Amino acid sequence: MQRTYKFRLYPTKEEQENIHFVLECCRLLYNRLLAERIAAYKQSGRSLTYYEQKATLPERKLYIPALKNVHSQVLQNVVERLDKAYQAFFRRVKNAEKAGYPRFKPESQYNSFTYPQSGFSIEGKQLLLSKIGDVRIRLHRQPQGRIKTCTIIVKNDNYYACFSCEVESQRLPVSEKQIGIDLGVSQLAVTSDGDRIESPKFLRKSEDKLKRKQRAVSKKKHGSNRRRKAVRELAKLHEKVANQRRDYAHKESRKLVNEYGLIAFEDLNIQRMVKNHRLAKSIVDAGWSGLVQFVTYKAESAGRQVVQVNPYNTSQQCSNCGEIVKKSLAVRVHQCSCGYVADRDENAAINILKLALQNVS
Ligand SMILES: [Zn+2]
């Protein structure tokens, strides 16, 4: 399975110049190779192959010394790009589609180059690029699997690295286990097995800090320097909390997907309207969406099932007999006349699982 990761790069002035230099060398080479293909066809009626053109690279370096400042595999990739453009062209001709002939590239249309195998490595917060430099990279998550290629892209004056990775198919052995999950306010979630997924301490700490900072900003005078400074700090903290939350949601969602064949949630869109939570809504919300979102896509690649159900009455209904047992938010225990007693959220989680199973069968 192939997977692509894209990260923002922050090259220095000098590294930017190097990147643009390589881009321009690649573009000129591309156009030159295209011109030679066209000329060869006109002269002898035959197309040059990828290998024929690749074999010319060492000689080109002799009379165009600038090419020595470009990693050799990056140059080979230019030959490959042109070859792919031709293959696509021939395919279109064969399928009698509208066949645009490969074109010369103006500067505006040549915005990337590729290290197809080597010449790059990630080390800490830097991407080491041969002939470019050690470029600062923002790795918001670790690429999974074996990195095959690295493509540098320049877009709207921003710089990016795209890694194409070979990942093992994540299909897991079949699991008969099923679970319902009630998304909570005082804890992230409670499961139909009675387990609690708590927000970890570090995250709660950061979230408290976030609330305090938010208040601090609102107290400062508009347009003042102190307010600007506080806003900057708040933005930084927001990012930190978002990262912590995401990492945590990744970890918890992985555990759920590994263990259960079917995972049932409340439908968040409906749930937002039904549940009345007084706590900092956006903060709780953010934790939930991450969890549901990550479980959903991990489940997909693992061959697991995720079902979202209408949460209406899931906390009021008795999961044992179906009776409606009215209770306010403050009542944390579900106690039914049928004799069934359970934690309020656990009862809800069991109802969620039941609803999901009705939907499935
Ligand atoms: Zn009951």
PDB file of N, CA and C and ligand atoms in Angstrom, residues 318 321 336 338, ligand 1:
ATOM      1  N   CYS A 318     -33.130   2.153  29.463  1.00  0.00           N
ATOM      2  CA  CYS A 318     -32.462   1.074  30.189  1.00  0.00           C
ATOM      3  C   CYS A 318     -31.949   0.058  29.172  1.00  0.00           C
ATOM      4  N   CYS A 321     -33.877  -3.524  29.907  1.00  0.00           N
ATOM      5  CA  CYS A 321     -35.286  -3.829  29.620  1.00  0.00           C
ATOM      6  C   CYS A 321     -35.917  -2.861  28.621  1.00  0.00           C
ATOM      7  N   CYS A 336     -32.777   1.126  37.317  1.00  0.00           N
ATOM      8  CA  CYS A 336     -34.058   0.844  36.674  1.00  0.00           C
ATOM      9  C   CYS A 336     -34.920  -0.022  37.573  1.00  0.00           C
ATOM     10  N   CYS A 338     -36.378  -2.541  36.753  1.00  0.00           N
ATOM     11  CA  CYS A 338     -36.153  -3.961  36.449  1.00  0.00           C
ATOM     12  C   CYS A 338     -35.021  -4.540  37.299  1.00  0.00           C
TER      13      CYS A 338
HETATM   14 ZN    ZN B   1     -34.565  -1.815  33.068  1.00  0.00          ZN
END
